PDB file of C-alpha atoms in Angstrom:
ATOM      1  CA  PHE A  10       0.257  -0.239   0.293  1.00 45.00           C
ATOM      2  CA  LEU A  11       1.695   3.374  -1.028  1.00 49.00           C
ATOM      3  CA  GLY A  12       0.942   6.412   1.017  1.00 52.00           C
ATOM      4  CA  SER A  13      -1.639   8.858  -0.824  1.00 54.00           C
ATOM      5  CA  SER A  14       1.019  11.689  -1.416  1.00 57.00           C
ATOM      6  CA  ILE A  15       2.710   8.522  -3.750  1.00 56.00           C
ATOM      7  CA  CYS A  16      -0.716   7.826  -5.219  1.00 58.00           C
ATOM      8  CA  GLN A  17      -1.540  11.538  -6.552  1.00 64.00           C
ATOM      9  CA  MET A  18       1.777  11.241  -8.569  1.00 72.00           C
ATOM     10  CA  ALA A  19       0.238   8.548 -10.661  1.00 77.00           C
ATOM     11  CA  ASP A  20      -1.420   8.353 -13.247  1.00 82.00           C
ATOM     12  CA  GLY A  21      -4.191   5.098 -12.411  1.00 82.00           C
ATOM     13  CA  ILE A  22      -3.786   2.551  -9.962  1.00 82.00           C
ATOM     14  CA  LEU A  23      -4.076  -1.366  -9.773  1.00 81.00           C
ATOM     15  CA  ASP A  24      -5.085  -1.760  -6.156  1.00 81.00           C
ATOM     16  CA  ALA A  25      -5.103  -5.654  -4.531  1.00 77.00           C
ATOM     17  CA  THR A  26      -5.688  -4.807  -0.876  1.00 69.00           C
ATOM     18  CA  SER A  27      -7.598  -6.731   1.296  1.00 60.00           C
ATOM     19  CA  LEU A  28      -9.617  -4.178   3.622  1.00 55.00           C
ATOM     20  CA  LYS A  29     -13.215  -4.770   5.596  1.00 54.00           C
ATOM     21  CA  GLU A  30     -13.919  -1.412   4.213  1.00 51.00           C
ATOM     22  CA  LEU A  31     -13.796   0.035   0.741  1.00 53.00           C
ATOM     23  CA  SER A  32     -10.310   0.894  -0.368  1.00 54.00           C
ATOM     24  CA  PRO A  33      -9.207   4.296   1.111  1.00 58.00           C
ATOM     25  CA  LEU A  34      -7.557   4.729  -2.619  1.00 56.00           C
ATOM     26  CA  GLN A  35     -11.457   5.002  -3.395  1.00 58.00           C
ATOM     27  CA  ASN A  36     -10.757   9.036  -2.193  1.00 61.00           C
ATOM     28  CA  VAL A  37      -7.837   9.118  -5.174  1.00 62.00           C
ATOM     29  CA  LYS A  38      -9.042  10.916  -7.849  1.00 71.00           C
ATOM     30  CA  LYS A  39      -7.479   9.073 -10.336  1.00 79.00           C
ATOM     31  CA  PRO A  40      -8.739   5.919 -12.491  1.00 82.00           C
ATOM     32  CA  MET A  41      -8.451   3.033 -10.342  1.00 83.00           C
ATOM     33  CA  VAL A  42      -9.470  -0.801 -11.091  1.00 87.00           C
ATOM     34  CA  LEU A  43      -9.865  -3.402  -8.081  1.00 87.00           C
ATOM     35  CA  ILE A  44      -8.038  -6.761  -8.560  1.00 89.00           C
ATOM     36  CA  ASP A  45      -9.233 -10.208  -7.394  1.00 85.00           C
ATOM     37  CA  ARG A  46     -11.415  -8.509  -4.688  1.00 80.00           C
ATOM     38  CA  TYR A  47     -14.109  -5.747  -5.360  1.00 79.00           C
ATOM     39  CA  PHE A  48     -16.581  -4.058  -3.083  1.00 76.00           C
ATOM     40  CA  GLU A  49     -20.620  -4.635  -2.380  1.00 74.00           C
ATOM     41  CA  ASP A  50     -22.286  -1.496  -4.336  1.00 73.00           C
ATOM     42  CA  THR A  51     -18.718   0.044  -5.477  1.00 75.00           C
ATOM     43  CA  SER A  52     -18.975   1.466  -8.663  1.00 79.00           C
ATOM     44  CA  LEU A  53     -14.718   0.783  -9.130  1.00 83.00           C
ATOM     45  CA  SER A  54     -13.907  -1.200 -12.184  1.00 87.00           C
ATOM     46  CA  TYR A  55     -12.414  -4.896 -11.018  1.00 90.00           C
ATOM     47  CA  ILE A  56     -11.294  -7.842 -12.189  1.00 93.00           C
ATOM     48  CA  CYS A  57     -11.412 -10.961 -10.096  1.00 93.00           C
ATOM     49  CA  THR A  58     -13.033 -15.015 -10.354  1.00 95.00           C
ATOM     50  CA  ASP A  59     -15.945 -16.162  -9.706  1.00 96.00           C
ATOM     51  CA  ASN A  60     -14.966 -16.969  -6.546  1.00 96.00           C
ATOM     52  CA  TYR A  61     -18.728 -18.519  -5.423  1.00 97.00           C
ATOM     53  CA  ARG A  62     -19.367 -20.607  -8.679  1.00 97.00           C
ATOM     54  CA  GLY A  63     -16.044 -21.933  -8.669  1.00 97.00           C
ATOM     55  CA  ALA A  64     -16.342 -23.063  -4.484  1.00 98.00           C
ATOM     56  CA  LEU A  65     -20.264 -24.130  -5.640  1.00 98.00           C
ATOM     57  CA  ASP A  66     -18.921 -26.349  -8.561  1.00 98.00           C
ATOM     58  CA  GLY A  67     -15.692 -27.908  -6.344  1.00 98.00           C
ATOM     59  CA  VAL A  68     -17.827 -28.396  -3.403  1.00 98.00           C
ATOM     60  CA  LYS A  69     -20.870 -30.665  -5.747  1.00 97.00           C
ATOM     61  CA  LEU A  70     -18.214 -32.661  -6.707  1.00 97.00           C
ATOM     62  CA  LEU A  71     -16.920 -33.670  -3.550  1.00 97.00           C
ATOM     63  CA  ILE A  72     -20.875 -34.105  -3.259  1.00 97.00           C
ATOM     64  CA  GLU A  73     -20.951 -36.461  -5.849  1.00 97.00           C
ATOM     65  CA  ASN A  74     -17.587 -38.458  -5.455  1.00 96.00           C
ATOM     66  CA  GLY A  75     -19.555 -40.037  -2.014  1.00 95.00           C
ATOM     67  CA  HIS A  76     -18.514 -37.155   1.348  1.00 96.00           C
ATOM     68  CA  LYS A  77     -21.238 -35.750   2.981  1.00 94.00           C
ATOM     69  CA  GLU A  78     -18.641 -34.336   5.921  1.00 95.00           C
ATOM     70  CA  ILE A  79     -16.669 -31.816   4.438  1.00 97.00           C
ATOM     71  CA  LEU A  80     -14.540 -29.189   6.241  1.00 97.00           C
ATOM     72  CA  CYS A  81     -14.139 -25.648   5.100  1.00 98.00           C
ATOM     73  CA  ILE A  82     -11.110 -23.986   6.686  1.00 98.00           C
ATOM     74  CA  ARG A  83     -11.383 -20.392   5.694  1.00 96.00           C
ATOM     75  CA  GLY A  84      -8.860 -18.260   4.641  1.00 92.00           C
ATOM     76  CA  VAL A  85      -9.872 -14.227   6.100  1.00 91.00           C
ATOM     77  CA  PRO A  86     -13.161 -14.326   7.710  1.00 90.00           C
ATOM     78  CA  HIS A  87     -13.972 -10.419   6.257  1.00 87.00           C
ATOM     79  CA  SER A  88     -11.957 -10.714   2.708  1.00 87.00           C
ATOM     80  CA  MET A  89     -14.629 -10.775  -0.551  1.00 88.00           C
ATOM     81  CA  PRO A  90     -12.608 -13.731  -1.656  1.00 91.00           C
ATOM     82  CA  SER A  91     -13.412 -15.711   1.548  1.00 93.00           C
ATOM     83  CA  LYS A  92     -16.989 -14.687   2.059  1.00 93.00           C
ATOM     84  CA  GLU A  93     -17.897 -15.719  -1.575  1.00 95.00           C
ATOM     85  CA  ARG A  94     -16.322 -19.343  -1.661  1.00 96.00           C
ATOM     86  CA  VAL A  95     -17.428 -19.618   1.872  1.00 97.00           C
ATOM     87  CA  LYS A  96     -21.108 -18.887   0.392  1.00 97.00           C
ATOM     88  CA  GLY A  97     -20.580 -21.961  -2.463  1.00 98.00           C
ATOM     89  CA  TYR A  98     -19.673 -24.271   0.368  1.00 98.00           C
ATOM     90  CA  ILE A  99     -22.338 -23.437   2.016  1.00 97.00           C
ATOM     91  CA  ASP A 100     -24.880 -23.636  -0.781  1.00 97.00           C
ATOM     92  CA  ALA A 101     -22.946 -26.169  -2.865  1.00 97.00           C
ATOM     93  CA  LEU A 102     -24.030 -28.459   0.345  1.00 97.00           C
ATOM     94  CA  ARG A 103     -28.159 -27.211   0.439  1.00 96.00           C
ATOM     95  CA  GLU A 104     -28.544 -28.002  -2.822  1.00 96.00           C
ATOM     96  CA  SER A 105     -27.664 -31.364  -2.018  1.00 94.00           C
ATOM     97  CA  GLY A 106     -30.200 -31.195   1.538  1.00 94.00           C
ATOM     98  CA  PHE A 107     -26.933 -31.565   3.412  1.00 93.00           C
ATOM     99  CA  ASP A 108     -27.517 -27.872   5.168  1.00 86.00           C
ATOM    100  CA  THR A 109     -26.965 -29.026   8.808  1.00 90.00           C
ATOM    101  CA  ARG A 110     -23.592 -30.638   7.902  1.00 91.00           C
ATOM    102  CA  SER A 111     -21.124 -27.622   7.053  1.00 94.00           C
ATOM    103  CA  ARG A 112     -18.980 -27.072   9.104  1.00 96.00           C
ATOM    104  CA  ILE A 113     -16.705 -23.735   8.803  1.00 97.00           C
ATOM    105  CA  ALA A 114     -13.433 -23.581  10.648  1.00 97.00           C
ATOM    106  CA  GLY A 115      -9.991 -21.076  10.324  1.00 95.00           C
ATOM    107  CA  ASN A 116      -9.765 -17.327  10.136  1.00 94.00           C
ATOM    108  CA  ASP A 117      -6.255 -17.000   7.973  1.00 93.00           C
ATOM    109  CA  TYR A 118      -4.885 -17.843   4.881  1.00 94.00           C
ATOM    110  CA  SER A 119      -1.762 -19.436   6.400  1.00 95.00           C
ATOM    111  CA  ILE A 120      -0.443 -22.889   6.559  1.00 96.00           C
ATOM    112  CA  THR A 121      -0.570 -22.577  10.336  1.00 96.00           C
ATOM    113  CA  ASN A 122      -4.332 -22.188  10.157  1.00 97.00           C
ATOM    114  CA  GLY A 123      -4.780 -25.158   8.016  1.00 96.00           C
ATOM    115  CA  TYR A 124      -2.442 -27.336  10.456  1.00 96.00           C
ATOM    116  CA  LEU A 125      -4.574 -26.822  13.344  1.00 96.00           C
ATOM    117  CA  GLU A 126      -8.005 -26.679  12.224  1.00 96.00           C
ATOM    118  CA  THR A 127      -6.704 -30.051  10.666  1.00 95.00           C
ATOM    119  CA  LYS A 128      -5.897 -31.448  13.916  1.00 94.00           C
ATOM    120  CA  LEU A 129      -8.226 -30.775  15.722  1.00 95.00           C
ATOM    121  CA  ALA A 130     -11.087 -31.697  12.963  1.00 94.00           C
ATOM    122  CA  ILE A 131      -9.920 -35.448  12.612  1.00 91.00           C
ATOM    123  CA  GLY A 132     -10.030 -35.567  16.467  1.00 89.00           C
ATOM    124  CA  SER A 133     -13.582 -34.507  16.729  1.00 88.00           C
ATOM    125  CA  PRO A 134     -16.516 -37.057  17.138  1.00 88.00           C
ATOM    126  CA  ALA A 135     -17.291 -35.832  13.518  1.00 87.00           C
ATOM    127  CA  ARG A 136     -14.415 -36.722  11.597  1.00 92.00           C
ATOM    128  CA  PRO A 137     -14.389 -35.347   7.943  1.00 95.00           C
ATOM    129  CA  THR A 138     -14.186 -37.515   5.281  1.00 95.00           C
ATOM    130  CA  ALA A 139     -13.270 -33.982   2.820  1.00 97.00           C
ATOM    131  CA  ILE A 140     -11.779 -30.830   3.988  1.00 97.00           C
ATOM    132  CA  PHE A 141     -11.922 -27.731   1.496  1.00 98.00           C
ATOM    133  CA  ALA A 142      -9.021 -25.532   1.653  1.00 97.00           C
ATOM    134  CA  LEU A 143     -10.215 -22.420   0.506  1.00 97.00           C
ATOM    135  CA  SER A 144      -6.493 -21.671  -0.296  1.00 95.00           C
ATOM    136  CA  ASN A 145      -3.317 -23.232  -1.284  1.00 94.00           C
ATOM    137  CA  THR A 146      -1.302 -22.592   2.533  1.00 95.00           C
ATOM    138  CA  ILE A 147      -4.174 -23.154   4.600  1.00 96.00           C
ATOM    139  CA  MET A 148      -3.958 -26.883   2.068  1.00 95.00           C
ATOM    140  CA  LEU A 149      -0.245 -27.171   2.526  1.00 93.00           C
ATOM    141  CA  GLY A 150      -1.069 -26.449   6.475  1.00 94.00           C
ATOM    142  CA  ALA A 151      -3.883 -29.646   6.404  1.00 93.00           C
ATOM    143  CA  ILE A 152      -2.045 -32.462   4.280  1.00 90.00           C
ATOM    144  CA  GLY A 153       1.027 -31.181   6.687  1.00 87.00           C
ATOM    145  CA  GLU A 154      -1.289 -33.512   9.494  1.00 79.00           C
ATOM    146  CA  SER A 155       1.323 -36.380   9.930  1.00 72.00           C
ATOM    147  CA  SER A 156      -1.156 -38.763  10.832  1.00 80.00           C
ATOM    148  CA  LEU A 157      -3.104 -38.392   8.109  1.00 83.00           C
ATOM    149  CA  ARG A 158      -3.039 -40.438   4.616  1.00 88.00           C
ATOM    150  CA  ILE A 159      -4.288 -38.496   1.864  1.00 87.00           C
ATOM    151  CA  PRO A 160      -7.367 -39.669   0.272  1.00 88.00           C
ATOM    152  CA  ASP A 161      -7.329 -42.703   2.454  1.00 89.00           C
ATOM    153  CA  ASP A 162      -8.282 -40.376   5.373  1.00 91.00           C
ATOM    154  CA  VAL A 163      -9.570 -37.727   4.177  1.00 93.00           C
ATOM    155  CA  SER A 164     -10.067 -36.201   0.388  1.00 95.00           C
ATOM    156  CA  ILE A 165      -8.085 -32.985   0.304  1.00 94.00           C
ATOM    157  CA  LEU A 166      -9.612 -29.636  -2.761  1.00 96.00           C
ATOM    158  CA  SER A 167      -7.887 -26.652  -2.484  1.00 96.00           C
ATOM    159  CA  PHE A 168      -8.596 -23.227  -3.663  1.00 96.00           C
ATOM    160  CA  ASP A 169      -5.807 -21.897  -6.097  1.00 91.00           C
ATOM    161  CA  ASN A 170      -3.686 -23.338  -8.449  1.00 89.00           C
ATOM    162  CA  ASN A 171       0.206 -24.063  -8.651  1.00 83.00           C
ATOM    163  CA  LEU A 172       3.067 -25.784 -10.493  1.00 79.00           C
ATOM    164  CA  PHE A 173       3.844 -27.284  -7.149  1.00 81.00           C
ATOM    165  CA  LEU A 174       1.010 -28.788  -6.790  1.00 81.00           C
ATOM    166  CA  ASP A 175       1.433 -31.636  -9.926  1.00 80.00           C
ATOM    167  CA  PHE A 176       4.241 -33.297  -8.218  1.00 81.00           C
ATOM    168  CA  LEU A 177       2.543 -33.539  -4.597  1.00 81.00           C
ATOM    169  CA  HIS A 178       1.638 -37.245  -4.091  1.00 79.00           C
ATOM    170  CA  PRO A 179      -0.751 -37.866  -4.949  1.00 81.00           C
ATOM    171  CA  ALA A 180      -1.600 -34.605  -6.957  1.00 84.00           C
ATOM    172  CA  VAL A 181      -4.297 -32.643  -5.563  1.00 88.00           C
ATOM    173  CA  THR A 182      -7.747 -31.729  -6.710  1.00 93.00           C
ATOM    174  CA  ARG A 183      -7.616 -27.983  -6.859  1.00 94.00           C
ATOM    175  CA  ILE A 184      -9.936 -24.914  -7.936  1.00 97.00           C
ATOM    176  CA  SER A 185      -7.737 -22.670 -10.206  1.00 95.00           C
ATOM    177  CA  GLN A 186      -7.621 -18.994 -10.855  1.00 95.00           C
ATOM    178  CA  PRO A 187      -6.984 -17.541 -14.129  1.00 94.00           C
ATOM    179  CA  THR A 188      -4.558 -15.155 -13.035  1.00 92.00           C
ATOM    180  CA  LYS A 189      -2.978 -14.406 -16.284  1.00 93.00           C
ATOM    181  CA  GLU A 190      -6.188 -12.868 -17.417  1.00 95.00           C
ATOM    182  CA  ILE A 191      -6.908 -11.420 -14.464  1.00 93.00           C
ATOM    183  CA  SER A 192      -3.831  -9.624 -14.877  1.00 92.00           C
ATOM    184  CA  GLN A 193      -3.692  -8.935 -18.069  1.00 93.00           C
ATOM    185  CA  LEU A 194      -7.300  -7.771 -18.217  1.00 93.00           C
ATOM    186  CA  ALA A 195      -6.469  -5.066 -15.548  1.00 92.00           C
ATOM    187  CA  VAL A 196      -4.246  -3.563 -16.763  1.00 92.00           C
ATOM    188  CA  LYS A 197      -6.279  -3.818 -20.653  1.00 92.00           C
ATOM    189  CA  ILE A 198      -8.941  -1.790 -18.001  1.00 89.00           C
ATOM    190  CA  LEU A 199      -6.773   0.676 -16.843  1.00 90.00           C
ATOM    191  CA  MET A 200      -5.033   1.911 -19.494  1.00 90.00           C
ATOM    192  CA  GLU A 201      -8.934   1.915 -21.645  1.00 87.00           C
ATOM    193  CA  ARG A 202      -9.496   4.742 -18.427  1.00 83.00           C
ATOM    194  CA  LEU A 203      -6.277   6.054 -18.871  1.00 85.00           C
ATOM    195  CA  SER A 204      -6.965   7.032 -22.432  1.00 84.00           C
ATOM    196  CA  ASP A 205     -10.825   7.750 -22.344  1.00 76.00           C
ATOM    197  CA  LYS A 206     -11.729   5.172 -23.855  1.00 63.00           C
ATOM    198  CA  GLN A 207     -13.650   3.009 -21.145  1.00 63.00           C
ATOM    199  CA  SER A 208     -15.184   5.850 -19.252  1.00 72.00           C
ATOM    200  CA  VAL A 209     -17.953   3.396 -17.524  1.00 80.00           C
ATOM    201  CA  PRO A 210     -16.803   0.575 -14.683  1.00 83.00           C
ATOM    202  CA  GLN A 211     -15.878  -2.464 -16.188  1.00 88.00           C
ATOM    203  CA  GLN A 212     -16.778  -5.323 -13.714  1.00 91.00           C
ATOM    204  CA  ILE A 213     -15.944  -8.851 -14.669  1.00 92.00           C
ATOM    205  CA  LYS A 214     -16.059 -12.052 -12.786  1.00 94.00           C
ATOM    206  CA  LEU A 215     -13.724 -14.568 -14.634  1.00 96.00           C
ATOM    207  CA  PRO A 216     -14.540 -17.932 -14.362  1.00 97.00           C
ATOM    208  CA  ALA A 217     -12.390 -20.772 -12.184  1.00 96.00           C
ATOM    209  CA  GLN A 218     -11.573 -24.442 -13.392  1.00 96.00           C
ATOM    210  CA  ILE A 219     -11.411 -27.073 -11.628  1.00 96.00           C
ATOM    211  CA  ILE A 220      -7.773 -29.441 -12.223  1.00 94.00           C
TER     212      ILE A 220
END
């Protein structure tokens, strides 16, 4: 996050902050595009993943594979990606008639969060058969629980993609975000705003892909 004085010197702003409220940069009178998140009722341009649909489809895949006890380990609760992914998780369970089976834990996009919440969950009477980790870091913490054999003891679904996941044994099923397309479109939208070719806010959600 740059100070407002530096931002005033810039021609345009790409904002990827993760705040409870609308970014304080909104008061800077410069063209701005939000990346990887948006705020309700905002008139600002944004480009992000359809986190809700990605989570909905991912959890439905777990349910189709016979899972009913699915633990959702979330990241920062107030962040828009986390809220949308949790909503997708809940709606997937609801649509399958498992409303009362939702289990949401955690409060950080960290390895420690994934490890501790997994440790607590597998030691509880209602042990989950699958874990939906809302980020790769959370997922790494979950599989770091040494007493677990994956997928024999528990199945794992991660939100986010990374090349290293293909080298895990077994490879982890994940919901991939179109990060390259997001960054390219963000710059394109900002450049159009700067050249006055596009004055209407562009608010775009790109589909995620299950790998």
